[in-house]
Amino acid sequence: MPKKYRSISLGNLRLLGIVIFLAATLLAGNTHADEARAIMNQVDELQRLSSNGTLTLSRLSTCRFTRPDGQFICAETPRVKIIESYSKQFGEDLKDSKSISIIQEPASERGVGMITYTYHDPSEDTESWVYLPALGRVRRMASGRGEDREPVSVFGSEFTTEDMETGKTAEYTYTIVQEGDFGGRDVWVIEAKPKPIRELRTEYSRLIFWIDKERHITLRMQTYDRRGRPFKQILFQDIAKINNHWLARDVTLVNLQSQRLSNMRTQNIAMNVDVSDDFLTQRALTDYAFRDRTLESLRSHFQ
Amino acid sequence: MKRYALLKLIVNTGFLLSLLSAKLHADYEDFLNFDDRSFHSGDIEDVGPRWTDGFKTTIQHNHSQTTNRIIRQESSLRVEYETGFAQYWYLRVDGRYRYFWSTDALAKSRGKAYGHTKWQQGWLQYSRGACALKAGRQTLIWGEVDGTFVTDVITPFDYTEQLLTDFGNIRRAQDMIVADCFLDRSQLQLFLTPNAKTDRFQHHPLFIELQPGQPPVNLRASADEELGFRYKWMGTGYDISVMYASLYGNTPTIVLKNGQPTATVVRYDLVGLTTSIAYRRLLIKAEVAFKNNQPRLLSDQTSNQWDSALGFEYTTRTNHALNAGIWISHLENNSLDKRKTVTYTTAGWRNTYLNDTLVMSLLANRASSPRFSSIALLSEYQWTDFFNVSLAVAHANSSEDSIMIPLAADGTSITLGIKYEF
């Protein structure tokens, strides 16, 4: 065989080997991505189902923190809000939601009520109304779609609307980066990166989820800001099974940059309890007897 | 050839490594041995049910002054209680005791410090099926465009309260019966006020001197029953209401009766329409109303009046809330007064800071006749869950032929409020 022909064959073989290796890597990556998306879709769906017909009495506490001995503790007396909320899912795949929230504490905000309708269809605006006792009437708010504004703090806490929303898995790419034991649970570690459609309005460049393989629930979350620096940690604790739904009754968001944390503790919860859609209208903000009566019937299912 | 092969190998390896770098970058952290610090929420005190549940107590002190005089020096104690005491019933009572110190302008005009008890609310509600009935001391607020009073004319004002820092107290509640029926996407509301009240300017008779040498006129007028209804339709992204009411004016007007000036409130009919439309981050609000039989100042004649208002609220990407409104009041067949059309404009900005503990707002308004303008910067800081401090700096400017009733101090004023709620 001519010498020239032999050297070309070796080079081509080397190149072919590289191409095969890259193809295998990409194929494995795609398969991993598909699997990661399927996992996150399932986690998201389970989270939405757990919000369907659910009444919660939550304590939302916010404080500056320190970490002596490695644990997070409040460095000041926390600001505490007690909020009673009911939510119901609607629409195709139960991706639309209606919710009502009433603040019970602190005294300065007692009686403030809010009703919110959110829609999965990005062309539909979020509708919300607020009742302020000082104002004496229900006011419609212009909330937009939430897609075109910065995430808003939820009741003044470190949680933002972005941290609380569901049904947005299509706006991220997912990769399984690790699997194994984490705190005694077998988990997937999944990395999420926002797609361009999401990048416009997110605080995060990257998110890491620790997903419990057996229960399909998030055990921990780490976010990174737009510069790739660690931003927030979300700790999911006191995980319990209620009405066949796994949920974390204690969720703490630690903002590593502001050195503040917020803890949402579910004090009481009633799941999959249906009420008339009337309860998710403006009537519930002003008809106190109706609201109180409905809440009492829901509270009888508290666990 | 060897050099070519070596170069090719280097390029291939570099290309390969660059493609794998992303995966390597994600993998370099061992997430299974990640930071496992936790937070023990049990350290935060949980408060169980107490006998005081349903009660709310507010202790407050307000101080307001211009550069050369104190306007308000007032302390108050407010106790509120509400409960759903039976299946279809709800009760709410809200009482406030106010003490005006001797340096307070109202106390000075009265000649001494004094106390005053005010029932803000005291009603019983029965709700069953699709309807609810609420009877007792309460307020009823119609209208959409903030800062305007096209259809928001049911509940009068208490101008002895701090307009800027205590907006929740500035309404003068009346004894009313209000019925609401909720029908799918609509609401029908009926109300009856057996004995309507008027605006309150001070706690003792207010006399207005029209001209030097003439006896002052007591700005006191009594009203009779008021009634009305409103039908509200709640669509997707919009609300629309139509209303009718038979009312008395909230503010007494000095008219001529038998040639003598006297304060009066006149019964009139209100027919109105309001709407609010939400589109993305923009909220557009509009109102229009026809009011007949409007009394004219120092006249024995009345006029019909058309009121309209247009306003908007806009929330920016960074959550600044902007608002503006214009209210035009047009008098029909008014041959007595040059002020045929009166225009009021308002504009405002609001935002929250420090995890919503600090609320900053700016409010400006202007009236064409009588000429009046003001601008106010307000801040409210929730120091703890119990303590709240509010501060307002305002500058008002009114013309010489301005309204005779002192609603706002001319010049620059500062208002400080401290509140303890539990």
XYZ file of C-alpha atoms in Angstrom:
725
model
C 0.000 0.000 0.000
C 1.394 3.462 -0.836
C 2.765 5.278 2.249
C 0.568 8.336 1.554
C -2.625 6.250 1.524
C -1.660 4.517 4.823
C -1.137 7.838 6.795
C -4.499 9.231 5.603
C -6.287 6.104 6.851
C -4.739 6.409 10.321
C -5.699 10.086 10.568
C -9.211 9.329 9.415
C -9.514 6.537 11.947
C -8.417 8.895 14.704
C -10.936 11.523 13.571
C -13.621 8.873 13.292
C -12.858 7.775 16.825
C -13.236 11.296 18.111
C -16.500 11.761 16.246
C -17.873 8.494 17.638
C -16.811 9.475 21.138
C -18.424 12.898 20.835
C -21.591 11.436 19.388
C -21.783 8.964 22.226
C -21.261 11.754 24.747
C -23.919 13.935 23.176
C -26.316 11.047 22.900
C -25.750 10.155 26.512
C -26.209 13.817 27.401
C -29.481 14.018 25.519
C -30.754 10.872 27.131
C -29.757 12.264 30.515
C -31.477 15.534 29.684
C -34.652 13.724 28.715
C -34.576 11.741 31.894
C -33.855 14.838 33.960
C -36.769 16.701 32.344
C -39.086 13.753 32.941
C -38.081 13.753 36.614
C -38.607 17.488 37.014
C -41.909 17.338 35.184
C -43.069 14.683 37.590
C -41.882 16.652 40.619
C -43.653 19.737 39.302
C -46.846 17.832 38.614
C -46.864 16.311 42.093
C -46.339 19.769 43.565
C -49.292 21.138 41.620
C -51.478 18.238 42.643
C -50.594 18.827 46.265
C -51.780 22.446 45.872
C -55.150 21.421 44.506
C -57.843 21.988 47.095
C -55.360 22.711 49.845
C -55.811 24.959 52.874
C -52.651 25.867 54.752
C -52.012 27.847 57.875
C -48.409 28.944 57.525
C -45.979 30.834 59.658
C -43.594 32.892 57.548
C -40.576 34.144 59.508
C -37.753 36.330 58.229
C -34.525 37.355 59.944
C -30.844 38.041 59.530
C -28.853 34.923 60.209
C -25.495 33.804 61.519
C -23.979 30.351 61.354
C -22.048 29.480 64.468
C -21.244 25.784 64.615
C -22.286 25.497 60.986
C -26.063 25.774 61.541
C -28.187 28.732 60.472
C -29.719 30.639 63.353
C -31.545 33.960 63.505
C -29.325 36.831 64.585
C -32.346 38.972 65.515
C -35.967 38.584 66.525
C -37.647 37.358 63.354
C -40.514 39.123 61.628
C -43.396 36.699 61.701
C -46.463 36.546 59.497
C -49.276 34.056 59.918
C -51.058 33.469 56.633
C -54.020 31.278 55.847
C -54.247 30.286 52.177
C -56.451 28.137 50.039
C -55.597 27.168 46.484
C -57.218 25.186 43.735
C -55.885 24.080 40.367
C -57.864 24.412 37.144
C -57.574 23.995 33.423
C -55.716 21.560 31.237
C -53.257 19.501 33.267
C -54.306 21.578 36.283
C -51.761 24.250 35.400
C -54.035 27.220 36.065
C -54.643 28.133 39.668
C -56.829 30.286 41.881
C -55.857 31.128 45.412
C -56.904 33.265 48.337
C -54.623 34.403 51.150
C -55.603 36.176 54.355
C -53.028 37.625 56.734
C -53.770 36.878 60.384
C -50.608 38.267 61.977
C -48.992 40.710 62.601
C -51.778 42.878 63.951
C -50.845 45.730 61.638
C -51.682 43.592 58.605
C -54.507 41.517 60.001
C -57.399 41.216 57.604
C -55.432 42.009 54.443
C -56.723 39.624 51.808
C -55.620 38.789 48.309
C -57.091 36.703 45.527
C -54.935 35.618 42.599
C -55.739 33.808 39.375
C -52.694 32.564 37.460
C -52.774 31.006 34.013
C -50.364 28.644 32.306
C -51.070 30.271 28.934
C -48.368 32.994 28.726
C -50.733 35.229 26.768
C -53.078 35.494 29.731
C -52.412 38.020 32.449
C -52.397 37.080 36.087
C -55.474 38.570 37.751
C -55.356 39.675 41.339
C -57.429 41.662 43.782
C -56.489 42.938 47.191
C -58.626 44.012 50.124
C -57.041 46.459 52.526
C -59.115 47.108 55.655
C -57.841 50.694 55.725
C -59.119 51.278 52.209
C -62.479 49.633 52.814
C -62.891 48.197 49.331
C -61.570 45.559 46.968
C -59.033 46.809 44.446
C -58.021 45.103 41.243
C -54.265 44.968 40.702
C -52.387 45.100 37.440
C -50.052 42.163 37.880
C -49.205 41.498 34.266
C -48.079 38.021 33.388
C -45.241 38.008 35.864
C -43.177 37.162 32.793
C -42.060 40.696 32.151
C -41.090 42.047 35.528
C -38.592 41.292 38.228
C -39.608 38.642 40.728
C -41.501 40.143 43.627
C -40.963 39.324 47.279
C -43.745 37.218 48.757
C -45.175 39.020 51.799
C -41.877 40.786 52.373
C -39.917 37.556 52.797
C -36.828 36.258 50.984
C -39.126 34.023 48.932
C -39.977 35.543 45.586
C -42.762 34.809 43.161
C -40.182 32.958 41.063
C -39.358 30.632 43.966
C -43.026 29.771 44.473
C -44.224 29.234 40.931
C -44.918 25.915 39.269
C -45.638 24.743 35.734
C -42.552 26.371 34.194
C -40.366 23.342 33.559
C -40.424 23.972 29.804
C -38.388 27.139 30.372
C -35.322 25.291 31.638
C -32.851 22.719 30.378
C -32.096 19.936 32.822
C -29.141 17.628 33.345
C -28.568 14.882 35.876
C -25.146 15.698 37.270
C -24.935 13.168 40.051
C -26.792 10.348 41.776
C -26.318 8.735 45.113
C -26.922 9.021 48.835
C -27.644 12.416 50.343
C -28.529 12.592 54.002
C -29.705 8.979 53.989
C -31.884 9.355 50.919
C -31.140 8.149 47.392
C -31.258 11.207 45.170
C -30.751 12.617 41.737
C -28.815 15.838 41.619
C -30.248 17.794 38.710
C -28.898 20.993 37.265
C -31.345 23.429 35.655
C -30.399 26.300 33.402
C -32.896 28.876 32.185
C -33.625 29.022 28.497
C -33.523 32.410 26.716
C -37.255 32.907 27.281
C -36.641 32.656 30.995
C -33.376 34.566 31.151
C -35.166 37.894 30.713
C -36.874 37.765 34.077
C -34.995 35.375 36.301
C -32.555 36.121 39.082
C -30.835 32.788 38.550
C -28.287 31.561 36.040
C -28.319 28.036 37.389
C -30.241 25.922 39.859
C -29.321 22.614 41.474
C -32.036 20.294 42.773
C -31.609 17.309 45.050
C -34.583 15.097 44.173
C -35.552 12.167 46.358
C -35.774 9.187 44.004
C -38.415 7.346 45.969
C -40.724 10.220 46.875
C -40.075 12.562 43.932
C -39.755 15.516 46.209
C -37.103 18.198 46.405
C -34.858 17.852 49.444
C -32.626 20.805 48.752
C -32.117 23.508 46.176
C -29.161 25.731 45.407
C -29.381 28.724 43.105
C -26.693 30.861 41.515
C -27.027 34.464 40.477
C -26.414 35.858 37.018
C -22.688 35.987 37.728
C -22.618 32.366 38.759
C -22.137 33.113 42.460
C -24.031 31.082 45.085
C -27.246 32.965 45.768
C -29.934 31.090 47.651
C -30.249 27.738 49.357
C -33.660 26.273 49.947
C -33.877 23.580 52.595
C -36.879 21.239 52.631
C -37.365 19.617 56.040
C -39.990 17.779 58.067
C -41.169 15.803 55.064
C -44.469 14.065 55.666
C -46.997 12.092 53.666
C -50.464 13.600 53.843
C -53.339 12.272 51.793
C -50.847 10.348 49.647
C -48.889 13.500 48.913
C -45.324 13.972 50.075
C -44.613 17.497 51.168
C -42.100 19.443 53.191
C -43.794 21.156 56.119
C -40.724 23.216 56.832
C -39.069 25.167 54.023
C -36.211 27.566 54.656
C -34.772 29.909 52.061
C -31.304 31.157 52.934
C -30.148 34.173 50.962
C -26.369 33.858 51.101
C -25.868 37.318 49.636
C -28.201 39.389 51.816
C -27.437 37.188 54.858
C -31.161 36.860 55.520
C -33.354 33.831 55.660
C -37.060 33.116 55.538
C -38.723 30.066 56.974
C -42.166 28.905 55.950
C -43.557 26.475 58.472
C -46.842 24.763 57.613
C -48.599 24.706 60.965
C -51.767 23.075 59.697
C -52.765 21.686 56.349
C -55.863 20.198 54.789
C -55.353 18.643 51.369
C -57.663 17.754 48.515
C -60.638 19.410 50.155
C -63.013 20.899 47.660
C -65.094 23.999 48.210
C -67.369 26.031 46.004
C -65.552 28.210 43.488
C -67.419 31.126 45.141
C -64.795 31.048 47.846
C -62.158 32.051 45.304
C -63.954 35.254 44.309
C -64.087 38.803 45.623
C -66.966 37.768 47.825
C -64.563 36.035 50.206
C -62.709 39.298 50.737
C -65.731 41.275 51.960
C -68.359 38.762 53.097
C -66.752 37.934 56.426
C -69.438 35.532 57.584
C -69.188 33.564 54.336
C -65.405 33.456 54.489
C -65.306 32.500 58.135
C -67.901 29.765 57.654
C -66.029 28.277 54.695
C -62.688 28.391 56.461
C -64.146 26.665 59.511
C -65.389 23.809 57.358
C -61.963 23.533 55.705
C -60.150 23.682 59.037
C -62.059 20.647 60.245
C -59.841 18.661 57.837
C -56.573 19.993 59.228
C -53.788 17.470 59.768
C 4.023 14.750 8.045
C 4.830 14.032 11.636
C 4.352 17.671 12.524
C 1.045 17.703 10.705
C -0.126 14.624 12.580
C 0.966 16.136 15.896
C -0.835 19.398 15.140
C -3.943 17.491 14.210
C -3.799 15.555 17.479
C -3.456 18.753 19.526
C -6.408 20.360 17.756
C -8.567 17.265 18.168
C -7.728 16.969 21.856
C -8.397 20.643 22.499
C -11.713 20.434 20.728
C -12.656 17.365 22.699
C -11.742 18.945 26.012
C -13.687 22.105 25.280
C -16.819 20.106 24.637
C -16.382 18.162 27.800
C -15.558 21.196 29.943
C -19.208 22.002 30.557
C -19.848 18.560 31.895
C -16.666 18.648 33.909
C -17.605 22.044 35.314
C -20.901 20.722 36.542
C -19.353 17.652 37.900
C -16.438 19.136 39.747
C -18.598 19.872 42.827
C -19.485 16.810 44.816
C -23.139 17.600 45.435
C -23.656 14.492 47.518
C -21.286 15.934 50.093
C -22.657 19.442 49.696
C -23.148 22.000 52.448
C -25.598 20.237 54.772
C -26.295 23.073 57.181
C -29.875 23.281 58.323
C -32.184 25.655 60.144
C -34.145 24.730 63.223
C -37.460 26.524 62.942
C -38.548 25.267 66.341
C -36.550 28.111 67.891
C -39.162 30.531 66.577
C -41.947 30.827 69.111
C -45.304 29.426 68.126
C -48.252 31.143 69.725
C -51.316 29.016 70.190
C -54.952 30.169 70.508
C -55.523 32.838 73.163
C -58.613 34.507 74.608
C -57.387 37.734 73.010
C -57.700 36.280 69.508
C -60.009 38.546 67.557
C -58.886 41.623 69.460
C -56.567 44.239 68.071
C -55.330 47.202 70.083
C -53.608 50.263 68.660
C -51.894 52.953 70.684
C -50.917 55.924 68.583
C -49.538 59.427 68.769
C -49.621 61.972 65.950
C -47.759 65.238 65.710
C -48.212 67.618 62.814
C -46.962 71.148 62.446
C -46.010 73.872 60.040
C -42.981 76.081 60.527
C -44.782 78.334 62.989
C -47.637 76.413 64.546
C -48.692 72.994 65.740
C -51.636 71.586 63.839
C -52.089 68.234 65.559
C -50.906 66.881 68.874
C -53.076 63.866 69.470
C -52.876 60.511 71.220
C -55.359 57.714 70.722
C -56.306 54.262 71.887
C -58.197 51.991 69.521
C -59.720 48.608 70.291
C -61.116 46.353 67.583
C -62.835 43.048 67.941
C -64.296 40.682 65.379
C -65.665 37.190 65.470
C -67.752 34.722 63.536
C -69.751 33.783 66.594
C -72.286 31.543 64.860
C -72.482 29.731 61.568
C -73.987 32.534 59.456
C -73.094 35.513 61.622
C -70.170 37.856 61.992
C -69.622 40.704 64.415
C -67.151 43.569 64.280
C -66.744 46.482 66.669
C -64.103 49.167 66.423
C -63.886 52.055 68.864
C -61.301 54.747 69.337
C -60.655 57.294 72.074
C -58.722 60.339 70.940
C -57.117 62.900 73.206
C -56.199 66.310 71.823
C -53.434 67.936 73.824
C -53.630 71.613 74.686
C -51.166 72.561 71.943
C -53.355 70.896 69.307
C -55.081 73.386 66.943
C -58.506 71.843 67.542
C -58.008 72.006 71.305
C -56.851 75.594 71.062
C -59.911 76.615 69.060
C -62.027 74.884 71.671
C -60.182 76.563 74.484
C -58.794 73.504 76.198
C -57.505 69.974 75.759
C -60.242 67.421 75.308
C -61.056 63.821 74.547
C -63.364 62.377 71.935
C -64.736 58.882 71.419
C -65.273 57.693 67.888
C -67.036 54.546 66.780
C -65.269 53.554 63.617
C -67.295 50.395 63.063
C -69.971 48.413 64.869
C -71.887 46.017 62.671
C -73.491 42.639 62.538
C -73.431 40.593 59.343
C -75.693 37.729 58.364
C -74.696 35.723 55.313
C -76.575 32.836 53.815
C -76.881 31.426 50.345
C -75.730 33.986 47.825
C -76.512 37.072 49.932
C -75.217 38.911 52.960
C -76.773 41.638 55.092
C -74.657 43.975 57.190
C -76.281 46.373 59.636
C -74.649 48.912 61.888
C -71.914 51.510 61.917
C -69.836 51.065 58.747
C -68.354 52.714 55.687
C -69.264 52.133 52.058
C -66.711 53.071 49.442
C -67.613 53.206 45.773
C -65.493 54.426 42.893
C -62.301 53.343 41.189
C -60.069 56.352 40.550
C -58.122 57.032 43.733
C -58.077 60.613 44.949
C -61.263 61.543 43.079
C -64.848 61.622 44.236
C -67.057 61.111 41.236
C -68.990 58.186 42.721
C -67.143 57.845 46.026
C -69.672 60.090 47.747
C -71.544 57.731 50.059
C -69.326 57.967 53.147
C -68.310 61.433 54.348
C -64.874 62.413 55.640
C -63.545 63.119 59.084
C -61.091 65.930 58.495
C -59.939 65.913 62.104
C -57.921 62.810 61.168
C -54.464 62.789 59.590
C -55.125 62.622 55.868
C -51.611 61.680 54.860
C -50.504 59.192 57.475
C -53.739 57.673 58.714
C -55.780 57.034 55.619
C -57.712 54.231 57.295
C -59.284 56.601 59.822
C -60.323 59.493 57.609
C -63.785 58.175 56.773
C -66.739 59.035 58.968
C -68.683 55.811 59.400
C -72.487 55.927 59.360
C -75.260 53.675 60.612
C -76.288 51.777 57.517
C -77.882 48.623 56.216
C -75.983 47.127 53.287
C -77.168 44.077 51.381
C -74.950 42.233 48.894
C -75.936 39.393 46.612
C -73.244 37.558 44.672
C -74.461 36.109 41.402
C -71.873 34.173 39.416
C -69.682 36.987 38.020
C -71.772 39.863 39.288
C -72.631 41.545 42.533
C -75.740 43.533 43.443
C -75.452 45.906 46.372
C -78.230 47.887 48.061
C -77.810 50.312 50.913
C -79.935 52.414 53.231
C -78.634 55.105 55.543
C -81.523 56.210 57.773
C -79.763 59.285 59.058
C -76.869 60.390 56.855
C -73.932 62.318 58.264
C -71.830 65.077 56.775
C -68.117 65.803 56.744
C -66.642 66.594 60.126
C -64.157 69.464 60.357
C -63.876 69.765 64.113
C -65.565 68.516 67.234
C -67.307 71.753 68.111
C -69.396 74.060 65.920
C -67.495 75.572 63.016
C -68.388 79.156 62.163
C -67.406 80.687 58.857
C -67.034 84.453 58.596
C -68.155 85.484 55.126
C -67.451 89.166 55.456
C -66.102 91.328 58.269
C -68.935 92.671 60.367
C -71.410 90.031 59.254
C -72.436 87.326 61.720
C -70.535 84.114 61.040
C -72.415 81.173 59.619
C -72.565 77.902 61.523
C -71.353 75.274 59.077
C -73.703 72.650 60.341
C -76.374 70.925 58.354
C -78.409 67.833 58.925
C -79.283 65.221 56.372
C -81.987 62.616 56.157
C -82.053 59.106 54.748
C -79.965 58.017 51.792
C -80.394 54.941 49.665
C -79.027 53.429 46.508
C -77.804 50.404 44.628
C -74.838 49.278 42.601
C -74.564 46.460 40.093
C -71.020 45.229 39.442
C -69.929 42.861 36.701
C -66.539 41.183 36.996
C -65.175 40.151 33.636
C -61.808 38.666 32.713
C -59.426 41.552 33.161
C -62.061 44.171 33.865
C -64.790 45.244 36.261
C -67.724 47.502 35.420
C -70.332 48.966 37.739
C -73.519 50.977 37.328
C -75.096 52.738 40.252
C -77.920 54.956 41.381
C -78.271 56.669 44.703
C -80.451 59.303 46.360
C -78.025 61.223 48.507
C -77.311 64.332 50.474
C -74.106 66.226 49.856
C -71.330 65.342 52.272
C -70.020 68.893 52.588
C -72.393 71.648 53.761
C -72.649 74.533 51.327
C -73.469 78.082 52.369
C -76.474 79.133 50.293
C -78.930 81.991 50.478
C -82.273 81.247 52.060
C -84.602 84.188 52.205
C -81.589 86.309 51.495
C -79.734 85.021 54.500
C -76.627 82.841 54.259
C -77.127 79.458 55.798
C -75.349 76.134 55.609
C -77.235 73.321 54.001
C -76.918 69.949 52.336
C -79.296 69.230 49.487
C -80.740 65.939 48.352
C -79.685 64.928 44.877
C -79.774 61.931 42.561
C -76.583 60.238 41.444
C -76.394 58.049 38.347
C -72.963 56.665 37.713
C -70.760 54.241 35.830
C -67.308 53.019 36.803
C -64.842 50.609 35.285
C -61.333 49.282 35.786
C -59.410 47.455 33.090
C -56.180 45.565 33.672
C -53.771 45.036 30.790
C -50.354 43.628 31.542
C -48.879 45.961 34.184
C -51.304 48.784 33.424
C -54.569 49.372 35.240
C -56.914 51.891 33.640
C -59.791 53.264 35.690
C -62.666 55.494 34.694
C -65.798 56.940 36.257
C -68.634 59.148 35.090
C -71.607 60.418 37.062
C -74.547 62.760 36.708
C -75.669 64.618 39.815
C -78.666 66.896 39.800
C -79.704 69.665 42.175
C -76.212 70.748 43.205
C -76.332 73.868 45.435
C -74.289 76.912 44.438
C -72.271 78.870 46.933
C -74.103 81.973 48.214
C -77.003 81.416 45.855
C -80.503 80.077 46.064
C -80.178 78.214 42.778
C -79.008 74.735 41.973
C -77.308 73.193 38.982
C -76.882 69.816 37.411
C -73.354 68.504 37.454
C -71.429 66.055 35.331
C -68.376 64.468 36.903
C -65.875 62.284 35.157
C -62.539 60.851 36.149
C -59.834 58.914 34.387
C -56.886 57.340 36.087
C -54.198 54.759 35.634
C -51.834 52.693 37.723
C -48.697 51.251 36.242
C -46.200 48.898 37.812
C -42.747 49.055 36.303
C -40.422 46.085 35.753
C -38.677 47.000 38.988
C -41.997 47.173 40.860
C -42.375 50.933 41.183
C -46.084 51.762 41.299
C -47.043 54.908 39.413
C -50.498 56.411 39.370
C -52.207 59.466 37.991
C -55.751 60.702 37.665
C -57.810 63.589 36.413
C -61.258 64.530 37.657
C -63.381 67.022 35.743
C -66.495 68.482 37.279
C -68.773 70.400 34.931
C -71.726 72.487 36.015
C -74.666 72.777 33.672
C -76.604 76.018 33.165
C -74.334 77.836 35.531
C -74.807 81.511 34.890
C -73.787 82.465 38.392
C -70.292 81.274 38.628
C -67.304 81.559 36.325
C -66.111 78.265 37.616
C -68.132 76.205 35.187
C -65.603 73.412 34.843
C -63.308 72.436 37.652
C -60.357 70.156 37.129
C -58.497 68.164 39.733
C -55.365 66.213 38.936
C -53.466 63.748 41.061
C -50.216 61.886 40.545
C -48.314 59.501 42.724
C -45.454 57.046 43.088
C -44.976 54.218 45.535
C -42.421 51.523 46.217
C -41.376 49.266 49.063
C -37.884 48.606 50.405
C -36.074 46.620 53.062
C -38.179 43.500 52.640
C -41.383 45.555 52.452
C -40.782 47.114 55.863
C -40.330 50.571 54.349
C -42.979 52.087 52.119
C -42.135 55.292 50.298
C -44.669 57.297 48.337
C -45.009 60.653 46.694
C -48.371 62.282 46.145
C -49.212 65.459 44.267
C -52.532 67.063 43.479
C -53.849 70.244 42.014
C -57.287 71.851 41.746
C -58.167 74.534 39.218
C -60.900 76.222 41.195
C -60.491 77.206 43.892
C -56.797 77.062 43.132
C -55.071 74.582 45.342
C -51.981 72.448 44.945
C -50.017 70.216 47.231
C -47.195 67.743 47.176
C -46.363 65.264 49.907
C -43.581 62.768 50.509
C -44.636 59.950 52.760
C -42.675 57.189 54.404
C -43.907 54.405 56.603
C -41.507 52.099 58.396
C -42.557 48.911 60.128
C -39.827 48.937 62.763
C -40.939 45.652 64.341
C -44.050 43.517 63.989
C -45.658 45.873 66.541
C -44.116 49.327 66.049
C -44.798 51.494 63.046
C -43.426 54.953 62.367
C -44.748 57.230 59.650
C -43.405 60.538 58.456
C -44.907 62.906 55.918
C -43.559 66.170 54.593
C -46.059 68.205 52.622
C -46.264 71.566 50.957
C -49.657 73.058 50.144
C -50.531 76.229 48.339
C -54.022 77.694 48.066
C -55.344 80.877 46.458
C -56.948 83.762 48.334
C -60.430 82.836 47.166
C -59.887 79.284 48.238
C -62.495 77.266 50.059
C -63.265 78.727 53.427
C -63.042 75.410 55.163
C -59.502 74.727 56.364
C -58.772 71.272 55.014
C -55.025 71.531 54.715
C -52.462 73.888 56.173
C -50.897 76.268 53.705
C -47.147 76.134 53.425
C -44.856 73.338 54.499
C -45.929 70.910 57.162
C -44.447 67.818 58.703
C -46.422 64.975 60.232
C -45.008 62.275 62.464
C -46.999 59.263 63.608
C -45.968 56.488 65.988
C -48.146 53.435 66.304
C -48.012 50.349 68.494
C -50.348 47.532 67.443
C -50.901 44.155 69.025
